């Protein structure tokens, strides 16, 4: 086998093999478990980094074999897959560091990290999937591997949230499978390809293809938390903070959004989807989800639930970007896949720090926390301003690029959606920042812990500081080669016929 065949397989197997070893480790094997976790995460970053460099130079990486006649299992690295795989690999390392500190004294750590690695293997498989069949296998594997993480604490509330999660996601998976099978019956096994397959559609096929598209968006939209399929996400916030970070920033919701990108770009084709009238309805759903999620976030007093409804809103920026038709707007939607991941994981890391260090879960308990935990609070502040869209942070780059793209194609209403969303973002984030930095502490913290001279454990402090720095760097270097925005523009140039 050549290196071009093995690289996607190796990138997938790093976390898959790590999960097998982690399941077998005894609970007391804390040091060995940490070494395996970190070594696998670092190796994955190295492998993905090599493939990103190769793809930028025009190299191809693909492994494929026939499962049954007419159906292939395909792993392939292309510009679009590397956008998601790069995000997954980087944030897995940081989330692993965070999880090691967060679960230091918790039971069932081998089980947790085993499923944690299996979850990341599923996400990497989704990123590298070369056709709908392979994508679906890992899409469902992700559902099954994240369920034990959601219910990890085993409380009644956690089990109820897990049951709700599994009902939503398995139902969405069943709808997606039906749509894939129907499409396979019509046109056979379709690999993801530049420009899609339906630039010239037989009029007799347009009806079935429209229904199949809607079914696929419904199936994928459950994980992407599109309204009205978002109900599982706020309830899943009973999970430990590393799981919440994983769900929101790199795994489940991003898998749904990434699947929608693949279907629109590389199965139907952007131009064909536009000509068939499929994107108009999708843009309305995305815009409504953006406003709805932000509005619901306003009324949440639990910090993680407020962040959850913020995710419902923010992930739909990606979907809305696909519907802007022009290269600038599309690039804005694509780059938000990375930008939202970095910003949201920062916010969830910080929420976990407040909970673990001060016992704080509610927003009205945060008064004065900025003085007690300045590093965490600076990171949270940058994440909040990034979500609002303040320059020069990553969120500003997303909103500016999408707004410019919308104006370029005459979709002025999208700018209004972006402005309203930004105002709502400010309305639910600025009161939190006021409590952190300007309100005086009146009551003792619910459950305060001390870690020597540091405000919290170093394992918990460094990941949000690093991701906060990354969101600043992503904004400052947006016009330089290998920035997330430049990579998104490369995807538009290579894979989208505009």
XYZ file of N, CA and C in Angstrom, residues 60-292:
699
model
N -3.307 13.633 -3.540
C -4.557 12.926 -3.244
C -4.285 11.809 -2.243
N -5.164 11.679 -1.262
C -5.084 10.610 -0.264
C -6.428 9.896 -0.250
N -6.424 8.625 -0.594
C -7.696 7.894 -0.643
C -7.484 6.408 -0.399
N -8.355 5.847 0.417
C -8.404 4.400 0.642
C -9.825 3.939 0.384
N -9.992 2.904 -0.410
C -11.344 2.454 -0.760
C -11.364 0.949 -0.994
N -12.477 0.320 -0.626
C -12.707 -1.072 -0.989
C -14.209 -1.307 -1.086
N -14.591 -2.336 -1.824
C -16.003 -2.636 -2.047
C -16.551 -3.446 -0.884
N -17.596 -2.936 -0.247
C -18.239 -3.649 0.858
C -19.126 -4.767 0.320
N -20.062 -4.391 -0.533
C -20.933 -5.305 -1.264
C -21.024 -4.755 -2.674
N -21.444 -5.552 -3.644
C -21.525 -5.033 -5.008
C -22.333 -3.732 -5.080
N -21.709 -2.710 -5.621
C -22.383 -1.428 -5.794
C -22.249 -0.465 -4.637
N -21.574 -0.888 -3.546
C -21.407 -0.019 -2.375
C -19.951 -0.065 -1.927
N -19.305 1.096 -1.867
C -17.913 1.188 -1.467
C -17.762 1.840 -0.098
N -16.696 1.440 0.601
C -16.249 2.143 1.800
C -15.069 3.001 1.364
N -15.185 4.322 1.524
C -14.181 5.245 0.984
C -13.745 6.240 2.057
N -12.446 6.316 2.273
C -11.848 7.380 3.080
C -11.009 8.248 2.152
N -11.206 9.563 2.211
C -10.504 10.442 1.274
C -10.235 11.789 1.934
N -9.029 12.290 1.696
C -8.663 13.623 2.186
C -8.734 14.611 1.033
N -9.609 15.597 1.164
C -9.662 16.696 0.210
C -9.713 18.004 0.997
N -9.816 19.122 0.297
C -9.756 20.413 0.989
C -10.882 20.572 1.996
N -12.094 20.131 1.634
C -13.228 20.264 2.541
C -13.081 19.353 3.753
N -12.674 18.118 3.531
C -12.522 17.201 4.662
C -11.427 17.663 5.618
N -10.377 18.283 5.079
C -9.281 18.742 5.935
C -9.686 19.931 6.799
N -10.654 20.722 6.345
C -11.158 21.812 7.185
C -11.747 21.255 8.471
N -12.558 20.211 8.357
C -13.209 19.596 9.512
C -12.233 18.721 10.295
N -11.399 17.963 9.584
C -10.445 17.081 10.253
C -9.414 17.882 11.035
N -8.962 19.006 10.483
C -8.001 19.848 11.189
C -8.584 20.407 12.472
N -9.832 20.884 12.394
C -10.517 21.374 13.593
C -10.656 20.265 14.620
N -11.070 19.091 14.178
C -11.283 17.961 15.079
C -9.992 17.555 15.781
N -8.906 17.456 15.023
C -7.637 17.013 15.604
C -7.109 18.010 16.625
N -7.150 19.294 16.297
C -6.633 20.310 17.204
C -7.452 20.384 18.491
N -8.772 20.428 18.351
C -9.612 20.583 19.537
C -9.683 19.302 20.360
N -9.443 18.143 19.736
C -9.388 16.902 20.512
C -8.233 16.960 21.507
N -7.069 17.425 21.041
C -5.920 17.512 21.948
C -6.232 18.423 23.124
N -6.773 19.604 22.856
C -7.048 20.552 23.930
C -8.148 20.049 24.863
N -9.173 19.392 24.279
C -10.250 18.848 25.119
C -9.752 17.682 25.957
N -8.817 16.908 25.423
C -8.231 15.805 26.193
C -7.468 16.340 27.398
N -6.667 17.377 27.182
C -5.939 17.997 28.295
C -6.936 18.480 29.352
N -7.974 19.132 28.884
C -8.987 19.661 29.802
C -9.694 18.536 30.556
N -10.054 17.469 29.838
C -10.796 16.367 30.449
C -9.963 15.643 31.499
N -8.653 15.533 31.273
C -7.781 14.882 32.256
C -7.864 15.612 33.598
N -7.824 16.940 33.559
C -7.939 17.710 34.794
C -9.340 17.707 35.364
N -10.333 17.774 34.510
C -11.725 17.871 34.959
C -12.171 16.588 35.661
N -11.711 15.432 35.162
C -12.159 14.136 35.689
C -11.130 13.499 36.621
N -10.243 14.298 37.155
C -9.125 13.781 37.940
C -9.574 12.880 39.090
N -10.627 13.242 39.766
C -11.084 12.461 40.926
C -12.407 11.730 40.656
N -12.781 11.609 39.410
C -14.079 11.017 39.077
C -13.975 9.511 38.871
N -15.080 8.785 39.070
C -15.089 7.350 38.778
C -15.255 7.101 37.278
N -15.007 5.853 36.865
C -15.272 5.395 35.494
C -14.511 6.191 34.432
N -13.249 6.512 34.738
C -12.476 7.311 33.779
C -12.068 6.501 32.553
N -11.770 5.222 32.725
C -11.412 4.405 31.555
C -12.581 4.307 30.590
N -13.769 4.110 31.133
C -14.961 4.076 30.276
C -15.155 5.412 29.567
N -15.013 6.504 30.323
C -15.218 7.826 29.737
C -14.246 8.066 28.594
N -12.954 7.875 28.832
C -11.969 8.183 27.807
C -12.012 7.188 26.645
N -12.470 5.966 26.904
C -12.665 5.028 25.806
C -13.719 5.519 24.839
N -14.881 5.914 25.367
C -15.935 6.443 24.496
C -15.556 7.810 23.925
N -14.806 8.571 24.697
C -14.326 9.876 24.228
C -13.487 9.703 22.957
N -12.542 8.759 22.982
C -11.709 8.497 21.806
C -12.528 7.913 20.661
N -13.503 7.059 21.003
C -14.366 6.492 19.963
C -15.186 7.586 19.289
N -15.602 8.565 20.079
C -16.333 9.710 19.539
C -15.475 10.489 18.542
N -14.204 10.692 18.892
C -13.316 11.429 18.000
C -13.006 10.616 16.748
N -12.871 9.290 16.888
C -12.687 8.438 15.713
C -13.890 8.562 14.772
N -15.094 8.605 15.340
C -16.301 8.767 14.526
C -16.287 10.103 13.791
N -15.882 11.157 14.503
C -15.831 12.482 13.895
C -14.809 12.529 12.767
N -13.647 11.909 12.983
C -12.636 11.861 11.933
C -13.136 11.048 10.740
N -13.878 9.971 11.004
C -14.451 9.194 9.912
C -15.446 10.002 9.102
N -16.245 10.816 9.778
C -17.190 11.696 9.081
C -16.438 12.687 8.203
N -15.348 13.249 8.737
C -14.561 14.215 7.967
C -13.950 13.579 6.731
N -13.461 12.351 6.859
C -12.730 11.696 5.767
C -13.617 10.843 4.869
N -14.899 10.710 5.195
C -15.789 9.874 4.379
C -15.812 10.375 2.934
N -15.683 9.427 1.999
C -15.632 9.796 0.588
C -16.933 9.601 -0.149
N -17.927 8.993 0.513
C -19.251 8.843 -0.109
C -20.313 8.810 0.987
N -21.570 8.792 0.562
C -22.672 8.848 1.525
C -22.714 7.622 2.423
N -22.402 6.453 1.892
C -22.450 5.233 2.686
C -21.460 5.302 3.845
N -20.207 5.662 3.554
C -19.189 5.767 4.595
C -19.555 6.854 5.599
N -20.047 7.967 5.097
C -20.479 9.060 5.974
C -21.541 8.573 6.945
N -22.527 7.826 6.458
C -23.610 7.372 7.321
C -23.107 6.414 8.402
N -22.180 5.521 8.052
C -21.639 4.590 9.046
C -21.048 5.345 10.239
N -20.230 6.335 9.959
C -19.592 7.075 11.046
C -20.564 8.049 11.714
N -21.539 8.523 10.974
C -22.562 9.407 11.529
C -23.337 8.692 12.636
N -23.693 7.432 12.392
C -24.403 6.653 13.417
C -23.470 6.171 14.518
N -22.230 5.888 14.155
C -21.235 5.519 15.167
C -21.036 6.674 16.148
N -21.119 7.892 15.654
C -21.009 9.059 16.519
C -22.158 9.119 17.512
N -23.363 8.821 17.059
C -24.516 8.802 17.963
C -24.295 7.817 19.104
N -23.875 6.617 18.760
C -23.735 5.557 19.758
C -22.563 5.806 20.706
N -21.511 6.466 20.227
C -20.351 6.702 21.087
C -20.531 7.925 21.988
N -21.382 8.872 21.598
C -21.594 10.053 22.442
C -22.675 9.826 23.502
N -23.578 8.887 23.278
C -24.626 8.627 24.277
C -24.041 8.289 25.652
N -23.056 7.372 25.761
C -22.490 7.093 27.090
C -21.818 8.314 27.724
N -21.348 9.245 26.922
C -20.743 10.461 27.469
C -21.801 11.394 28.043
N -22.933 11.487 27.362
C -24.025 12.333 27.851
C -24.545 11.815 29.188
N -24.660 10.489 29.335
C -25.226 9.900 30.561
C -24.138 9.499 31.550
N -22.923 9.987 31.378
C -21.776 9.518 32.148
C -22.010 9.582 33.657
N -22.643 10.646 34.126
C -22.814 10.795 35.577
C -23.853 9.844 36.143
N -24.739 9.317 35.320
C -25.692 8.311 35.760
C -26.830 8.815 36.608
N -27.006 10.126 36.707
C -28.110 10.676 37.488
C -29.421 10.532 36.709
N -30.529 10.715 37.411
C -31.831 10.642 36.748
C -31.935 11.682 35.636
N -31.428 12.879 35.919
C -31.468 13.945 34.916
C -30.605 13.598 33.710
N -29.435 13.013 33.959
C -28.546 12.636 32.863
C -29.163 11.527 32.009
N -29.775 10.555 32.662
C -30.399 9.455 31.921
C -31.584 9.949 31.095
N -32.339 10.901 31.640
C -33.463 11.467 30.892
C -32.951 12.229 29.668
N -31.886 13.014 29.852
C -31.303 13.754 28.735
C -30.738 12.803 27.689
N -30.103 11.716 28.151
C -29.561 10.736 27.217
C -30.645 10.042 26.417
N -31.756 9.720 27.077
C -32.873 9.091 26.363
C -33.427 10.035 25.292
N -33.563 11.293 25.642
C -34.039 12.283 24.683
C -33.063 12.428 23.520
N -31.773 12.448 23.849
C -30.729 12.566 22.825
C -30.770 11.387 21.849
N -30.884 10.197 22.384
C -30.827 9.016 21.519
C -32.088 8.910 20.656
N -33.235 9.326 21.186
C -34.468 9.311 20.395
C -34.354 10.278 19.220
N -33.912 11.484 19.498
C -33.743 12.492 18.434
C -32.769 11.999 17.367
N -31.566 11.595 17.804
C -30.497 11.323 16.840
C -30.724 10.030 16.063
N -31.257 9.001 16.717
C -31.541 7.773 15.976
C -32.689 7.969 14.991
N -33.677 8.773 15.358
C -34.763 9.084 14.423
C -34.216 9.852 13.226
N -33.373 10.845 13.501
C -32.740 11.573 12.401
C -31.909 10.657 11.530
N -31.189 9.721 12.144
C -30.392 8.766 11.381
C -31.247 7.873 10.503
N -32.402 7.459 11.009
C -33.300 6.615 10.217
C -33.823 7.371 8.991
N -34.156 8.638 9.177
C -34.610 9.465 8.051
C -33.495 9.620 7.027
N -32.276 9.866 7.502
C -31.137 10.011 6.594
C -30.877 8.710 5.835
N -30.949 7.585 6.523
C -30.728 6.292 5.861
C -31.772 6.053 4.770
N -33.019 6.370 5.045
C -34.079 6.210 4.048
C -33.776 7.053 2.805
N -33.336 8.300 3.037
C -33.022 9.189 1.913
C -31.832 8.674 1.110
N -30.793 8.190 1.799
C -29.611 7.661 1.104
C -29.979 6.426 0.286
N -30.783 5.539 0.880
C -31.198 4.327 0.163
C -32.037 4.671 -1.069
N -32.916 5.643 -0.927
C -33.755 6.075 -2.059
C -32.870 6.648 -3.174
N -31.925 7.507 -2.787
C -31.025 8.091 -3.789
C -30.176 7.019 -4.451
N -29.718 6.052 -3.667
C -28.930 4.950 -4.229
C -29.744 4.157 -5.243
N -31.017 3.948 -4.939
C -31.881 3.242 -5.872
C -32.077 3.992 -7.182
N -32.014 5.322 -7.109
C -32.206 6.138 -8.323
C -30.935 6.258 -9.153
N -29.799 6.488 -8.494
C -28.583 6.826 -9.259
C -27.364 5.997 -8.865
N -27.493 5.072 -7.920
C -26.357 4.265 -7.521
C -25.529 4.914 -6.422
N -24.363 4.317 -6.151
C -23.474 4.785 -5.089
C -22.754 6.046 -5.551
N -22.924 7.152 -4.838
C -22.351 8.431 -5.239
C -21.202 8.814 -4.312
N -20.013 8.961 -4.891
C -18.914 9.545 -4.136
C -19.097 11.060 -4.088
N -18.559 11.676 -3.047
C -18.576 13.128 -3.001
C -17.651 13.652 -4.095
N -18.157 14.539 -4.912
C -17.331 15.070 -5.987
C -17.594 16.556 -6.200
N -16.584 17.238 -6.679
C -16.663 18.663 -6.953
C -17.823 18.983 -7.887
N -18.662 19.921 -7.478
C -19.761 20.359 -8.341
C -20.997 19.495 -8.269
N -20.941 18.349 -7.572
C -22.120 17.496 -7.447
C -22.449 16.744 -8.722
N -23.641 16.173 -8.751
C -24.031 15.274 -9.847
C -25.235 15.759 -10.650
N -25.917 16.803 -10.204
C -27.224 17.097 -10.799
C -27.286 18.463 -11.467
N -26.189 18.807 -12.160
C -26.195 20.086 -12.873
C -27.222 20.093 -14.008
N -27.475 18.932 -14.565
C -28.508 18.800 -15.591
C -29.483 17.711 -15.140
N -30.620 18.132 -14.625
C -31.571 17.205 -14.022
C -32.708 16.919 -14.992
N -32.985 15.643 -15.191
C -34.169 15.246 -15.950
C -35.403 15.743 -15.200
N -36.309 16.462 -15.869
C -37.508 16.986 -15.183
C -38.277 15.930 -14.398
N -38.262 14.694 -14.882
C -38.975 13.632 -14.172
C -38.308 13.256 -12.852
N -37.015 13.630 -12.707
C -36.266 13.304 -11.489
C -36.351 14.412 -10.443
N -36.802 15.596 -10.838
C -36.723 16.727 -9.932
C -37.601 16.540 -8.693
N -38.765 15.961 -8.842
C -39.645 15.727 -7.697
C -39.020 14.816 -6.661
N -38.590 13.585 -7.068
C -37.939 12.705 -6.093
C -36.669 13.307 -5.483
N -35.876 13.998 -6.307
C -34.644 14.585 -5.783
C -34.931 15.682 -4.765
N -36.010 16.421 -4.970
C -36.397 17.454 -4.011
C -36.802 16.831 -2.677
N -37.597 15.774 -2.741
C -38.023 15.097 -1.510
C -36.823 14.491 -0.785
N -35.916 13.874 -1.544
C -34.721 13.275 -0.947
C -33.870 14.340 -0.272
N -33.734 15.495 -0.912
C -32.964 16.597 -0.326
C -33.574 17.025 1.010
N -34.875 17.185 1.037
C -35.550 17.590 2.271
C -35.331 16.553 3.364
N -35.451 15.279 3.013
C -35.243 14.218 4.001
C -33.813 14.221 4.530
N -32.863 14.451 3.633
C -31.463 14.501 4.080
C -31.229 15.676 5.023
N -31.801 16.827 4.709
C -31.631 17.991 5.578
C -32.283 17.735 6.934
N -33.426 17.067 6.953
C -34.068 16.725 8.223
C -33.170 15.784 9.027
N -32.678 14.723 8.367
C -31.826 13.764 9.066
C -30.554 14.380 9.609
N -29.914 15.220 8.807
C -28.690 15.892 9.235
C -28.992 17.052 10.178
N -30.150 17.686 9.979
C -30.515 18.856 10.780
C -30.766 18.544 12.237
N -31.046 17.281 12.565
C -31.207 16.905 13.979
C -29.890 17.135 14.710
N -28.800 16.599 14.163
C -27.504 16.808 14.813
C -27.038 18.258 14.692
N -27.382 18.932 13.599
C -27.003 20.338 13.430
C -27.864 21.269 14.281
N -28.859 20.708 14.972
C -29.738 21.472 15.884
C -30.513 22.564 15.165
N -30.937 22.284 13.925
C -31.833 23.210 13.242
C -33.208 23.153 13.897
N -33.841 24.301 14.060
C -35.214 24.330 14.570
C -36.130 23.689 13.529
N -37.010 22.761 13.889
C -37.449 22.396 15.244
C -36.814 21.125 15.800
N -35.623 20.763 15.328
C -35.001 19.499 15.733
C -33.895 19.705 16.763
N -33.944 20.801 17.493
C -32.866 21.209 18.382
C -33.076 20.798 19.836
N -34.223 20.242 20.178
C -34.618 20.076 21.575
C -33.654 19.256 22.410
N -32.925 18.321 21.795
C -32.008 17.473 22.550
C -30.808 18.236 23.098
N -30.397 19.316 22.400
C -29.119 19.948 22.711
C -29.092 20.633 24.080
N -30.049 21.510 24.426
C -29.997 22.120 25.762
C -30.089 21.089 26.887
N -30.890 20.028 26.671
C -31.019 19.011 27.722
C -29.716 18.242 27.934
N -28.922 18.101 26.882
C -27.664 17.353 26.977
C -26.609 18.081 27.785
N -26.912 19.294 28.254
C -25.937 20.061 29.027
C -25.727 19.521 30.430
N -26.436 18.481 30.803
C -26.156 17.819 32.082
C -24.855 17.034 32.013
N -24.328 16.826 30.815
C -23.077 16.089 30.649
C -21.914 16.883 31.229
N -20.792 16.216 31.554
C -19.605 16.940 32.032
C -19.148 17.981 31.008
N -18.468 19.025 31.484
C -18.059 20.134 30.613
C -17.235 19.691 29.409
N -16.296 18.732 29.527
C -15.566 18.310 28.326
C -16.491 17.719 27.263
N -17.543 17.035 27.693
C -18.498 16.465 26.742
C -19.296 17.581 26.074
N -19.736 18.562 26.874
C -20.455 19.701 26.307
C -19.599 20.407 25.271
N -18.320 20.603 25.591
C -17.413 21.245 24.644
C -17.309 20.428 23.367
N -17.210 19.112 23.510
C -17.094 18.233 22.352
C -18.366 18.272 21.505
N -19.533 18.208 22.163
C -20.809 18.218 21.436
C -20.975 19.492 20.617
N -20.585 20.621 21.185
C -20.882 21.922 20.584
C -19.823 22.400 19.608
N -18.576 22.030 19.847
C -17.496 22.652 19.089
C -16.955 21.792 17.955
N -16.970 20.457 18.125
C -16.246 19.658 17.152
C -16.967 18.388 16.732
N -17.894 17.879 17.515
C -18.444 16.564 17.196
C -19.852 16.653 16.626
N -20.859 16.548 17.463
C -22.204 16.250 16.988
C -22.795 17.350 16.115
N -22.893 18.579 16.638
C -23.539 19.625 15.839
C -22.728 19.927 14.590
N -21.404 19.843 14.684
C -20.579 20.088 13.508
C -20.713 18.958 12.489
N -20.920 17.733 12.962
C -21.127 16.625 12.036
C -22.378 16.852 11.197
N -23.450 17.333 11.842
C -24.666 17.631 11.094
C -24.458 18.738 10.085
N -23.801 19.831 10.504
C -23.550 20.945 9.593
C -22.632 20.532 8.454
N -21.601 19.733 8.772
C -20.675 19.270 7.743
C -21.391 18.375 6.738
N -22.300 17.529 7.220
C -23.073 16.684 6.319
C -23.922 17.500 5.357
N -24.521 18.577 5.857
C -25.313 19.453 4.987
C -24.419 20.079 3.919
N -23.201 20.478 4.306
C -22.256 21.028 3.332
C -21.956 20.007 2.242
N -21.673 18.761 2.642
C -21.361 17.713 1.664
C -22.528 17.486 0.702
N -23.734 17.413 1.230
C -24.897 17.156 0.384
C -25.118 18.294 -0.608
N -25.036 19.527 -0.113
C -25.283 20.684 -0.981
C -24.176 20.832 -2.013
N -22.914 20.746 -1.591
C -21.803 20.991 -2.497
C -21.512 19.812 -3.420
N -21.473 18.604 -2.859
C -20.832 17.500 -3.569
C -21.760 16.350 -3.936
N -23.026 16.441 -3.589
C -24.014 15.500 -4.116
C -24.923 16.232 -5.099
N -25.566 17.277 -4.649
C -26.453 18.029 -5.541
C -25.680 19.057 -6.364
N -24.719 19.718 -5.764
C -24.031 20.823 -6.417
C -24.731 22.128 -6.080
N -23.945 23.155 -5.751
C -24.525 24.409 -5.293
C -25.431 25.040 -6.349
N -24.957 25.060 -7.594
C -25.757 25.667 -8.657
C -27.043 24.884 -8.901
N -26.931 23.549 -8.902
C -28.120 22.725 -9.131
C -29.120 22.889 -7.993
N -28.622 22.907 -6.757
C -29.516 23.090 -5.616
C -30.217 24.439 -5.689
N -29.480 25.460 -6.123
C -30.079 26.780 -6.287
C -31.138 26.762 -7.384
N -30.802 26.177 -8.542
C -31.732 26.152 -9.681
C -32.993 25.350 -9.383
N -32.869 24.323 -8.535
C -34.025 23.511 -8.174
C -34.855 24.166 -7.065
N -34.423 25.317 -6.570
C -35.166 26.026 -5.527
C -35.014 25.435 -4.146
N -33.961 24.625 -3.941
C -33.808 23.932 -2.663
C -33.185 24.816 -1.590
N -32.384 25.783 -1.998
C -31.657 26.587 -1.019
C -32.491 27.710 -0.427
N -33.536 28.126 -1.128
C -34.372 29.216 -0.607
C -35.014 28.813 0.715
N -35.619 27.623 0.742
C -36.234 27.141 1.981
C -35.214 26.899 3.070
N -34.041 26.357 2.687
C -32.992 26.097 3.674
C -32.490 27.398 4.295
N -32.378 28.456 3.491
C -31.922 29.743 4.023
C -32.916 30.312 5.033
N -34.213 30.110 4.791
C -35.237 30.594 5.729
C -35.150 29.838 7.048
N -34.993 28.518 6.960
C -34.856 27.704 8.180
C -33.624 28.130 8.966
N -32.501 28.338 8.274
C -31.265 28.741 8.947
C -31.421 30.109 9.601
N -32.011 31.056 8.882
C -32.187 32.405 9.432
C -33.102 32.377 10.655
N -34.186 31.609 10.571
C -35.101 31.511 11.716
C -34.392 30.881 12.912
N -33.588 29.848 12.661
C -32.860 29.186 13.747
C -31.878 30.146 14.411
N -31.229 30.989 13.613
C -30.288 31.970 14.162
C -30.984 32.907 15.139
N -32.119 33.450 14.730
C -32.832 34.397 15.588
C -33.482 33.689 16.772
N -34.073 32.520 16.517
C -34.754 31.776 17.583
C -33.773 31.367 18.681
